[in-house]
JSON list of N, CA and C in Angstrom, two decimals:
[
{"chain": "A", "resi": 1, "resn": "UNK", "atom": "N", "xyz": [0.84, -1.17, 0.00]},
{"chain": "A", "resi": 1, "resn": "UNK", "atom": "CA", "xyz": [0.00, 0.00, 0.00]},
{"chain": "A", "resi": 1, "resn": "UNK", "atom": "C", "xyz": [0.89, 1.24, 0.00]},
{"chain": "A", "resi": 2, "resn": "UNK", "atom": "N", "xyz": [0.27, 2.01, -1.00]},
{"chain": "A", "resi": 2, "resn": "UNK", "atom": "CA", "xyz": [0.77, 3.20, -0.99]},
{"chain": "A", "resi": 2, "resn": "UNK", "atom": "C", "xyz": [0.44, 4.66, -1.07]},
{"chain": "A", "resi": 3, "resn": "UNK", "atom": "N", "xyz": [0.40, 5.68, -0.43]},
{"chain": "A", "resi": 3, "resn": "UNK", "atom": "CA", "xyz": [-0.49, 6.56, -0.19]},
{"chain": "A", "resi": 3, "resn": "UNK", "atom": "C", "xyz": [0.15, 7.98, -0.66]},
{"chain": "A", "resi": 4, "resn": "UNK", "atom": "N", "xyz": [-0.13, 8.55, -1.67]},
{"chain": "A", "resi": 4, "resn": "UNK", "atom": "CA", "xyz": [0.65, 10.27, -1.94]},
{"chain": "A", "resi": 4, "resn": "UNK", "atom": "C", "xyz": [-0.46, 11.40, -1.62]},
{"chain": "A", "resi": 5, "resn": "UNK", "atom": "N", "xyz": [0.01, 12.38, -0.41]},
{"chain": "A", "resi": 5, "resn": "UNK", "atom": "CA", "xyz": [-0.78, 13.05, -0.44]},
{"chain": "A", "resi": 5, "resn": "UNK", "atom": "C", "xyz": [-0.25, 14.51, -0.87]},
{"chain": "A", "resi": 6, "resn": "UNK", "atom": "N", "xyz": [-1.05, 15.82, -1.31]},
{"chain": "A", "resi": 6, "resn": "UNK", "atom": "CA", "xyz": [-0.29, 16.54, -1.22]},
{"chain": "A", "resi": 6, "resn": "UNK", "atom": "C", "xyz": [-1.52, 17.72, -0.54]},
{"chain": "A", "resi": 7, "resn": "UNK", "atom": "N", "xyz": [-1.01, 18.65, 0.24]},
{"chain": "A", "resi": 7, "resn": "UNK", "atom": "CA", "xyz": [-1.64, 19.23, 1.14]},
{"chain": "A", "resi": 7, "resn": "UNK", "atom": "C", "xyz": [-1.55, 20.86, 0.71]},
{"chain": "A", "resi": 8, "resn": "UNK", "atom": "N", "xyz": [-2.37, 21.55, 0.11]},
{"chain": "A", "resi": 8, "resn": "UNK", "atom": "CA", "xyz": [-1.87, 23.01, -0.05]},
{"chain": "A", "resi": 8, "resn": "UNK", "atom": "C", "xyz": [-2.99, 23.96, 1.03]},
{"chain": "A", "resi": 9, "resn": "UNK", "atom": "N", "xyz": [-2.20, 25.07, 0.28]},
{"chain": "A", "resi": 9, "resn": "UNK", "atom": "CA", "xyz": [-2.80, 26.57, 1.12]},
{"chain": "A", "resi": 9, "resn": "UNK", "atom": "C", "xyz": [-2.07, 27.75, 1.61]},
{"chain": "A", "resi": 10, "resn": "UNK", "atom": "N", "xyz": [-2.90, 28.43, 2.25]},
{"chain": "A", "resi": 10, "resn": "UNK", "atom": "CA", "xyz": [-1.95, 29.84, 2.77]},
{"chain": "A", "resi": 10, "resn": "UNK", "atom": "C", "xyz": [-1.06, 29.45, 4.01]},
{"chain": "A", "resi": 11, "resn": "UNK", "atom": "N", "xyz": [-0.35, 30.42, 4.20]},
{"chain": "A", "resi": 11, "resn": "UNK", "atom": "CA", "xyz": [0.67, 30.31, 5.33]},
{"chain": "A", "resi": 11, "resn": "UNK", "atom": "C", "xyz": [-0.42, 30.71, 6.70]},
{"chain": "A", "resi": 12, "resn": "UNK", "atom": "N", "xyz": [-0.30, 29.85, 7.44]},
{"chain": "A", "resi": 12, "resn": "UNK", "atom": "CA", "xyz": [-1.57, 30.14, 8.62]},
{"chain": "A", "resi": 12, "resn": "UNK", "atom": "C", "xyz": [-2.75, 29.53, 8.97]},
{"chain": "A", "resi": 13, "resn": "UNK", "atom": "N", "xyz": [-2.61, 28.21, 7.53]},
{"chain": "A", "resi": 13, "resn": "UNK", "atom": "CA", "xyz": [-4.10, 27.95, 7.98]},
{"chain": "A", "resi": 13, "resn": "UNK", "atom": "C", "xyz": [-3.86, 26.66, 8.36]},
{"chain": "A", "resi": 14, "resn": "UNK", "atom": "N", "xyz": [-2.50, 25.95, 9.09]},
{"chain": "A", "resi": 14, "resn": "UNK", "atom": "CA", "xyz": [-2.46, 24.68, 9.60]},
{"chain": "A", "resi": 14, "resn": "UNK", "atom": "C", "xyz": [-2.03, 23.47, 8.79]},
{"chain": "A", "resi": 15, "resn": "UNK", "atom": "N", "xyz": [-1.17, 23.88, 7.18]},
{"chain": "A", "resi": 15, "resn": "UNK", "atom": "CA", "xyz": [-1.05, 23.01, 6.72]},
{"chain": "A", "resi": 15, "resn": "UNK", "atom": "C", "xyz": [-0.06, 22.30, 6.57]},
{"chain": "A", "resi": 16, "resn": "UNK", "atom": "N", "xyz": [0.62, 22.70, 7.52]},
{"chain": "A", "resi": 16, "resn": "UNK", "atom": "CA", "xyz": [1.87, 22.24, 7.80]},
{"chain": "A", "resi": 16, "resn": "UNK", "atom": "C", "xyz": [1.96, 21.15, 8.88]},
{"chain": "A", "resi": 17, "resn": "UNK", "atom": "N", "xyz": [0.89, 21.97, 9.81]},
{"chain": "A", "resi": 17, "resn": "UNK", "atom": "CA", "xyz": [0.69, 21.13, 11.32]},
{"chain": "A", "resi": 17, "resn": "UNK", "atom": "C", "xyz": [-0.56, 19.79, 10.65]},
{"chain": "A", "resi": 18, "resn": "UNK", "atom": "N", "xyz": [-1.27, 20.05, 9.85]},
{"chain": "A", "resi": 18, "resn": "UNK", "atom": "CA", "xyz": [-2.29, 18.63, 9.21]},
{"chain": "A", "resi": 18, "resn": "UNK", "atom": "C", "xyz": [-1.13, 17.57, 8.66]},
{"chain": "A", "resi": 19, "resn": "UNK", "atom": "N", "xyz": [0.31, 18.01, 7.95]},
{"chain": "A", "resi": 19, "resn": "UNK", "atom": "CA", "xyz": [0.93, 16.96, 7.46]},
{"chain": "A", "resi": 19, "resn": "UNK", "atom": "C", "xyz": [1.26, 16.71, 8.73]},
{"chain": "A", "resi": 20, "resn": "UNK", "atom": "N", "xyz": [1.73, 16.72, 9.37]},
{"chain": "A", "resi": 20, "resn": "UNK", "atom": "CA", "xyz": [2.98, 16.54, 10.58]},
{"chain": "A", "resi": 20, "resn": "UNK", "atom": "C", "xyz": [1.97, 15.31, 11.24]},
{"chain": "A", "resi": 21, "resn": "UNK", "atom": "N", "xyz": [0.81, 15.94, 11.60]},
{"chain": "A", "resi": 21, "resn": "UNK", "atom": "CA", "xyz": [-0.05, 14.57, 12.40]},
{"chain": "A", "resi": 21, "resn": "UNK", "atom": "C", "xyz": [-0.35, 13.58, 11.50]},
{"chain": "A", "resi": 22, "resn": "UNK", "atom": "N", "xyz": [-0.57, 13.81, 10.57]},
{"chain": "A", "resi": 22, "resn": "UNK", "atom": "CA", "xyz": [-0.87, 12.68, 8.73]},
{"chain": "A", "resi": 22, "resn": "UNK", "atom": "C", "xyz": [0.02, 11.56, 9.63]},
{"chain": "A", "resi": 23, "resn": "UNK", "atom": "N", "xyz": [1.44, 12.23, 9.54]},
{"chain": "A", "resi": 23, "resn": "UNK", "atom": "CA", "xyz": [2.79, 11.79, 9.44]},
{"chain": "A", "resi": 23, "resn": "UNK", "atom": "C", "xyz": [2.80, 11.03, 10.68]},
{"chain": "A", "resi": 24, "resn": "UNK", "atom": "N", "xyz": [2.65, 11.46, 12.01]},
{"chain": "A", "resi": 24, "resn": "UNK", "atom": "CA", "xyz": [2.52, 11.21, 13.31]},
{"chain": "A", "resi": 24, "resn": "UNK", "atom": "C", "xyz": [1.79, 9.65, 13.24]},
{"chain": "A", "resi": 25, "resn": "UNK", "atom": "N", "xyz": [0.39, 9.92, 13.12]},
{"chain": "A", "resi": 25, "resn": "UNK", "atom": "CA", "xyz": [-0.39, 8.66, 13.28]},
{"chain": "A", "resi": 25, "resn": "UNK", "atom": "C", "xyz": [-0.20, 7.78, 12.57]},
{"chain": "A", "resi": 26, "resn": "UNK", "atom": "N", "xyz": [0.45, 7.34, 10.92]},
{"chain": "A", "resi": 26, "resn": "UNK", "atom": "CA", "xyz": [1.18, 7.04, 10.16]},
{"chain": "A", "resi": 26, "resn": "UNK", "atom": "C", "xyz": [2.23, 6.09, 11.07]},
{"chain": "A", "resi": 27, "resn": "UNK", "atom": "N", "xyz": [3.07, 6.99, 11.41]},
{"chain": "A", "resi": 27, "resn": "UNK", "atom": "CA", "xyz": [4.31, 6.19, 12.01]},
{"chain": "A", "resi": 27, "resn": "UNK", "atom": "C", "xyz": [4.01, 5.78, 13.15]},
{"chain": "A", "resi": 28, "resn": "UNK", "atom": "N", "xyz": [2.61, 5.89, 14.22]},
{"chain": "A", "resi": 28, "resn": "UNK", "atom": "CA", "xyz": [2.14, 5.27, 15.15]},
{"chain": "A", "resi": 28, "resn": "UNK", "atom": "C", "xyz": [2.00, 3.74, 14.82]},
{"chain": "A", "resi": 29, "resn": "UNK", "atom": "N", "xyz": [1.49, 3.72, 13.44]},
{"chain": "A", "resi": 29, "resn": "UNK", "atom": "CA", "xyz": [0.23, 2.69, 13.22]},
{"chain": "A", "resi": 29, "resn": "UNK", "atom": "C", "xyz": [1.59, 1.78, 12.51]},
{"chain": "A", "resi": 30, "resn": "UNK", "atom": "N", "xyz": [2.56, 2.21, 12.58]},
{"chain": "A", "resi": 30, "resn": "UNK", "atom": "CA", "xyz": [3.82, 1.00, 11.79]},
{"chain": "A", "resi": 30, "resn": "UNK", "atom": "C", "xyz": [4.00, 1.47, 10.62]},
{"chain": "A", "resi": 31, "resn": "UNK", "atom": "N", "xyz": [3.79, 2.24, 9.98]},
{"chain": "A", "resi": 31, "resn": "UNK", "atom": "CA", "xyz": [3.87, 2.64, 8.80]},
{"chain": "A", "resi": 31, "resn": "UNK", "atom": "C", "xyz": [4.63, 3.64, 8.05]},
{"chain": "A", "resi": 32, "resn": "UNK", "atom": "N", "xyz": [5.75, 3.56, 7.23]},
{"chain": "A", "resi": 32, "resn": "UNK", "atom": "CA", "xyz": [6.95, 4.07, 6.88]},
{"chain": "A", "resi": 32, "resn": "UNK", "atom": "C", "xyz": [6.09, 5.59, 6.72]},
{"chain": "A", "resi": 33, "resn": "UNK", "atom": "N", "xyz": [6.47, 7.03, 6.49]},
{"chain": "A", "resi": 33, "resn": "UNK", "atom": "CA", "xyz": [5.83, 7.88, 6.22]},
{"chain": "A", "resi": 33, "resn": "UNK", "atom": "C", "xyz": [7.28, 8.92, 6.22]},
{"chain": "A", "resi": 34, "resn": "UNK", "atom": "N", "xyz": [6.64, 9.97, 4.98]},
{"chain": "A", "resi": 34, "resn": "UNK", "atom": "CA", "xyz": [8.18, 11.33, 4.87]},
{"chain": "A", "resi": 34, "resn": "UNK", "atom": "C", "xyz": [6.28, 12.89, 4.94]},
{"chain": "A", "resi": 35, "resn": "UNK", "atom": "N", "xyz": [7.66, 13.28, 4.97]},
{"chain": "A", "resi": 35, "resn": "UNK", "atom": "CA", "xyz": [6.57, 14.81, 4.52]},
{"chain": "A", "resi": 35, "resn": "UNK", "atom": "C", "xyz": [7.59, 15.52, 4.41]},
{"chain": "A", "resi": 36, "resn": "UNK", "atom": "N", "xyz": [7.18, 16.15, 3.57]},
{"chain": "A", "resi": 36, "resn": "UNK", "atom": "CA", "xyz": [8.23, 17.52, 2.36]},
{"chain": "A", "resi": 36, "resn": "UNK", "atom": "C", "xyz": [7.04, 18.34, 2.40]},
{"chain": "A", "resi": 37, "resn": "UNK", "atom": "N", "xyz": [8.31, 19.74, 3.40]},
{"chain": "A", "resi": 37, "resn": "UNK", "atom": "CA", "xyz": [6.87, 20.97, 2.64]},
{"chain": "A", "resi": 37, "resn": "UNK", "atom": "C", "xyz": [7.96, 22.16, 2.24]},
{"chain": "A", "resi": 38, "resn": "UNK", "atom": "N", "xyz": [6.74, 23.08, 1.67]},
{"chain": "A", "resi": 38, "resn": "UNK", "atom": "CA", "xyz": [7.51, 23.73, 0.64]},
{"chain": "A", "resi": 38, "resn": "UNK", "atom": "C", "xyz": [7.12, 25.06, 0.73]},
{"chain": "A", "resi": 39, "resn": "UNK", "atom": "N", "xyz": [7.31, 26.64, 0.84]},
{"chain": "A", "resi": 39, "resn": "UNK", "atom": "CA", "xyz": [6.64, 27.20, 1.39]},
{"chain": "A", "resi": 39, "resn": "UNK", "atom": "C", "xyz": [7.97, 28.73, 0.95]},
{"chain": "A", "resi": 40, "resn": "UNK", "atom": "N", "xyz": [7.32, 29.98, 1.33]},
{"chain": "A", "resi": 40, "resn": "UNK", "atom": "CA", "xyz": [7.83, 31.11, 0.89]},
{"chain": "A", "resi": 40, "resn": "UNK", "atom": "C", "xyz": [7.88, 31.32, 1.87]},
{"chain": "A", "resi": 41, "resn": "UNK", "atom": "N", "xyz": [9.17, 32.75, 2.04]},
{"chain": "A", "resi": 41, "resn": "UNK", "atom": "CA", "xyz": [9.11, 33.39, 3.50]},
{"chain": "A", "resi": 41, "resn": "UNK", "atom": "C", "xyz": [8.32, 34.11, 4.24]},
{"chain": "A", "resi": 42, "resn": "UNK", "atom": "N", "xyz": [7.25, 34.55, 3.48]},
{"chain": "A", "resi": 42, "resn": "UNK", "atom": "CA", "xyz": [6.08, 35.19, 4.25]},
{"chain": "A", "resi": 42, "resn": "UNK", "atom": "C", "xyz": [5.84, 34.33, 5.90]},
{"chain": "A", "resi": 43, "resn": "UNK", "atom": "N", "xyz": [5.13, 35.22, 6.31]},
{"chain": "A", "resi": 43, "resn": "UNK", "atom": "CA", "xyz": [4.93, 34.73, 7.57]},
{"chain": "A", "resi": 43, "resn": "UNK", "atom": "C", "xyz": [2.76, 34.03, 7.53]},
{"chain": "A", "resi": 44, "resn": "UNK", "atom": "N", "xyz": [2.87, 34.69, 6.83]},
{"chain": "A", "resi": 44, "resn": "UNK", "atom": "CA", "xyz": [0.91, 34.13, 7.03]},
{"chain": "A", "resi": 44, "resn": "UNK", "atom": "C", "xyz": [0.76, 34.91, 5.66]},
{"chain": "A", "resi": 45, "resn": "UNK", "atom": "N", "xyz": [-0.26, 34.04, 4.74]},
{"chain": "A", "resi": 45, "resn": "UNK", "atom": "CA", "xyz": [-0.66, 34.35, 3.51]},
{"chain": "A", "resi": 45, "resn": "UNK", "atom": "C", "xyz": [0.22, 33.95, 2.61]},
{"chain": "A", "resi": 46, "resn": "UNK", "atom": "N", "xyz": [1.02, 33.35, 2.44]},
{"chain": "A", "resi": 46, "resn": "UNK", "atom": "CA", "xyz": [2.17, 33.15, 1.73]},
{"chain": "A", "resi": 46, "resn": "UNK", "atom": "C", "xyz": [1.72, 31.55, 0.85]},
{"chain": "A", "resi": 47, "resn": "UNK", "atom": "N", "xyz": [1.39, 30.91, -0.32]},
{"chain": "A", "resi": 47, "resn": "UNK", "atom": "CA", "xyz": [1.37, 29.88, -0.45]},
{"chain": "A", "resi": 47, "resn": "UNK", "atom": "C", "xyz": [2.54, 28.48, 0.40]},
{"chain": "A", "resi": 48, "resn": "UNK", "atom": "N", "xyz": [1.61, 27.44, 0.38]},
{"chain": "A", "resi": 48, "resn": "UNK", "atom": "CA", "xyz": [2.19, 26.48, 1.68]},
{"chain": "A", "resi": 48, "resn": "UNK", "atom": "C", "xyz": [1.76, 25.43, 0.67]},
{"chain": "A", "resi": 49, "resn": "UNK", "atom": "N", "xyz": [2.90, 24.25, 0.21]},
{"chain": "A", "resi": 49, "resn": "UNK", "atom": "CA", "xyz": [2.85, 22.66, -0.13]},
{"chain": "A", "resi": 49, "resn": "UNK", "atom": "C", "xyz": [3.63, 21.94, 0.88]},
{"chain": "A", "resi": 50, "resn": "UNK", "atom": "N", "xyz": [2.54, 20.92, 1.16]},
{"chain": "A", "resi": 50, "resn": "UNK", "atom": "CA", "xyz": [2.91, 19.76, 2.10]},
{"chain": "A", "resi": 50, "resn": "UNK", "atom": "C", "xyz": [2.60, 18.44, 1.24]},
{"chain": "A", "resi": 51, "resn": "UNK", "atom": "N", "xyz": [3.81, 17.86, 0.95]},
{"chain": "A", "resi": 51, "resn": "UNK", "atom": "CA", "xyz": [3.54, 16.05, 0.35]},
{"chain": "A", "resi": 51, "resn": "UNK", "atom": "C", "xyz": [3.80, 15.38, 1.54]},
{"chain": "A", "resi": 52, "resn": "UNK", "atom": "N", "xyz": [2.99, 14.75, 1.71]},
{"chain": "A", "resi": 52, "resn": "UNK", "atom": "CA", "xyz": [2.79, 13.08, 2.82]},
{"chain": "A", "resi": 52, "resn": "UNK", "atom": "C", "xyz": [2.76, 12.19, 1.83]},
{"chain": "A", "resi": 53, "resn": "UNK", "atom": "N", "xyz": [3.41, 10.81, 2.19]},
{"chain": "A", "resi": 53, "resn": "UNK", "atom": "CA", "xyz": [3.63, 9.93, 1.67]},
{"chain": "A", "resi": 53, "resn": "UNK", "atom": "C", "xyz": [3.62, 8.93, 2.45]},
{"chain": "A", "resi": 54, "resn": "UNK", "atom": "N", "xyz": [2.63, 8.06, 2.38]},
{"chain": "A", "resi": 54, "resn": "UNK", "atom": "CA", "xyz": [2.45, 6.72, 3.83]},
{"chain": "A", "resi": 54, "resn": "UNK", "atom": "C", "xyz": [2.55, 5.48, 2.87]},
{"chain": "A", "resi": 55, "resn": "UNK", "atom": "N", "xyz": [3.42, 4.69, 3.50]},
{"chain": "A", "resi": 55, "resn": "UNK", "atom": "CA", "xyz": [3.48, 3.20, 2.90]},
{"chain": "A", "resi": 55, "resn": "UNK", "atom": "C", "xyz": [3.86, 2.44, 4.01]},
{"chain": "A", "resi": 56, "resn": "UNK", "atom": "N", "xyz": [3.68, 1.26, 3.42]},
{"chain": "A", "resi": 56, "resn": "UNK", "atom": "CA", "xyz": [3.39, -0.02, 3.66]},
{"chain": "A", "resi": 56, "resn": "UNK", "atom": "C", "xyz": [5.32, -0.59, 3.84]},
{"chain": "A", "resi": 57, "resn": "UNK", "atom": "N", "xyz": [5.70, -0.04, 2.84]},
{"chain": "A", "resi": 57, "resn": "UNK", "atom": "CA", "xyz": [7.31, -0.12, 2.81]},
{"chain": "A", "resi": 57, "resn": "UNK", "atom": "C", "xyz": [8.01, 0.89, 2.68]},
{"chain": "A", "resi": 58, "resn": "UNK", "atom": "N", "xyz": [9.69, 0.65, 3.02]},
{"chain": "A", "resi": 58, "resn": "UNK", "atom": "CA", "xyz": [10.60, 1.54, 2.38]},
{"chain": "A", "resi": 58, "resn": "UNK", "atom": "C", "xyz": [10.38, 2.89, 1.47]},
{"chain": "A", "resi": 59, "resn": "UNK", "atom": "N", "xyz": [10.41, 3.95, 1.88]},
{"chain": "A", "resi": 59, "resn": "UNK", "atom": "CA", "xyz": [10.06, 5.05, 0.87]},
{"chain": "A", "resi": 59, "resn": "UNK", "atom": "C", "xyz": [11.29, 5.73, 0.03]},
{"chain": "A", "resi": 60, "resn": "UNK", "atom": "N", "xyz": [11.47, 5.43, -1.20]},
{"chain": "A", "resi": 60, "resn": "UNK", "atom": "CA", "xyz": [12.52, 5.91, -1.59]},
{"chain": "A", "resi": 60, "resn": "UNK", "atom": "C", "xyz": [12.33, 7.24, -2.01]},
{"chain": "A", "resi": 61, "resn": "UNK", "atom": "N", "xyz": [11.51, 7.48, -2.72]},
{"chain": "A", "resi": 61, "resn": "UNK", "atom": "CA", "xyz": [11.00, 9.35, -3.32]},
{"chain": "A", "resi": 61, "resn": "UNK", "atom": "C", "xyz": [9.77, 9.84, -2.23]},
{"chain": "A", "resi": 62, "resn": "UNK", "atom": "N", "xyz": [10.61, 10.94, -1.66]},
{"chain": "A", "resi": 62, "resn": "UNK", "atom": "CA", "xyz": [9.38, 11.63, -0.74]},
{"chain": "A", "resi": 62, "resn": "UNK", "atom": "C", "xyz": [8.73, 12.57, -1.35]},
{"chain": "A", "resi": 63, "resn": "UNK", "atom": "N", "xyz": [8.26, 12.92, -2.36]},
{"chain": "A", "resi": 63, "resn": "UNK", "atom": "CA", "xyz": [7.70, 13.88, -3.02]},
{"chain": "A", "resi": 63, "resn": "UNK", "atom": "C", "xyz": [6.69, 13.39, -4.03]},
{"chain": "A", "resi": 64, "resn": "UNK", "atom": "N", "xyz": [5.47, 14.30, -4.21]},
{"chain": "A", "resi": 64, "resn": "UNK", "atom": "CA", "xyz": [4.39, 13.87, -5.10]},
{"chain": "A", "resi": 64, "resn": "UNK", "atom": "C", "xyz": [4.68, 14.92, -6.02]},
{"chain": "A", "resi": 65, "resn": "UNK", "atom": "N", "xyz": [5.48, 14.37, -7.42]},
{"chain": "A", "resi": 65, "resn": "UNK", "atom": "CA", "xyz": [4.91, 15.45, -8.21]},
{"chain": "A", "resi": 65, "resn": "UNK", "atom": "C", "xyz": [3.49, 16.08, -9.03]},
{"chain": "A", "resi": 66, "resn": "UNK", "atom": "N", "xyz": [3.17, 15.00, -9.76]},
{"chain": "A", "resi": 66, "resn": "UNK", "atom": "CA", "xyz": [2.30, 15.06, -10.21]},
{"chain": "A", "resi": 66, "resn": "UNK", "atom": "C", "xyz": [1.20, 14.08, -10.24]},
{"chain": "A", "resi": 67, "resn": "UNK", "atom": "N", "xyz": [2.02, 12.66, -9.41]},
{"chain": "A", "resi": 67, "resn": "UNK", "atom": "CA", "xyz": [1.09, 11.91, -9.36]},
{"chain": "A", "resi": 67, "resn": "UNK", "atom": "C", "xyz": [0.50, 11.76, -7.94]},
{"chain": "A", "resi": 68, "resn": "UNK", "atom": "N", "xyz": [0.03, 12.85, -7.24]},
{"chain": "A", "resi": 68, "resn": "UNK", "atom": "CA", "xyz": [-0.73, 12.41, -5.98]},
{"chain": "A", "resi": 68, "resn": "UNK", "atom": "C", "xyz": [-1.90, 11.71, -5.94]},
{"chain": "A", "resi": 69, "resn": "UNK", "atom": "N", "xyz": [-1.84, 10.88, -5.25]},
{"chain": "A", "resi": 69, "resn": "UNK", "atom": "CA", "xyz": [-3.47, 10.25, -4.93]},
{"chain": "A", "resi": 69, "resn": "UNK", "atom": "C", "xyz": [-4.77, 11.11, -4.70]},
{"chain": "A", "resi": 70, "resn": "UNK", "atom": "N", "xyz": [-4.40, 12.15, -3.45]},
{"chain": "A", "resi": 70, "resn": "UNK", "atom": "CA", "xyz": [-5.10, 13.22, -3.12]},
{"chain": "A", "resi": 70, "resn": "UNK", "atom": "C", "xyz": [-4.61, 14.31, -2.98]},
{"chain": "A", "resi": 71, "resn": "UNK", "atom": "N", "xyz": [-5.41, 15.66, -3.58]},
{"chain": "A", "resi": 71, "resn": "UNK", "atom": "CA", "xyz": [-4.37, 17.13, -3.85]},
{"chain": "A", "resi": 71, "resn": "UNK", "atom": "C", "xyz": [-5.85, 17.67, -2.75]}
]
């Protein structure tokens, strides 16, 4: 099993802190997991990308480019 997520939005609205727990309960439950985020220096309002990536195995590419499961 393999899971690509990618998480967007403004700077401020938690989308950084939604991957991080993705990621959290993920690696609770036994399950390999990365998160890559991506983000400008603004402080709030600023566009925000977060890729989660949960598997079943070994994760070699932590990043969704274009093929996420869920955007």
């Amino acid at each position: 099993m393999k899971l690509k997520l990618r998480l967007s939005g403004r700077g401020g609205q938690g989308i950084k802190y939604a991957g991080t727990v993705l990621v959290r309960i993920a690696m609770a439950s036994a399950y390999f997991a990365t998160l890559t985020v991506d983000y400008t220096p603004s402080v709030r309002g600023g566009p925000i990308f977060c890729d989660v990536v949960l598997s079943s195995n070994p994760i070699s590419y932590p990043f969704c480019d274009k093929d996420a499961d869920v955007f």
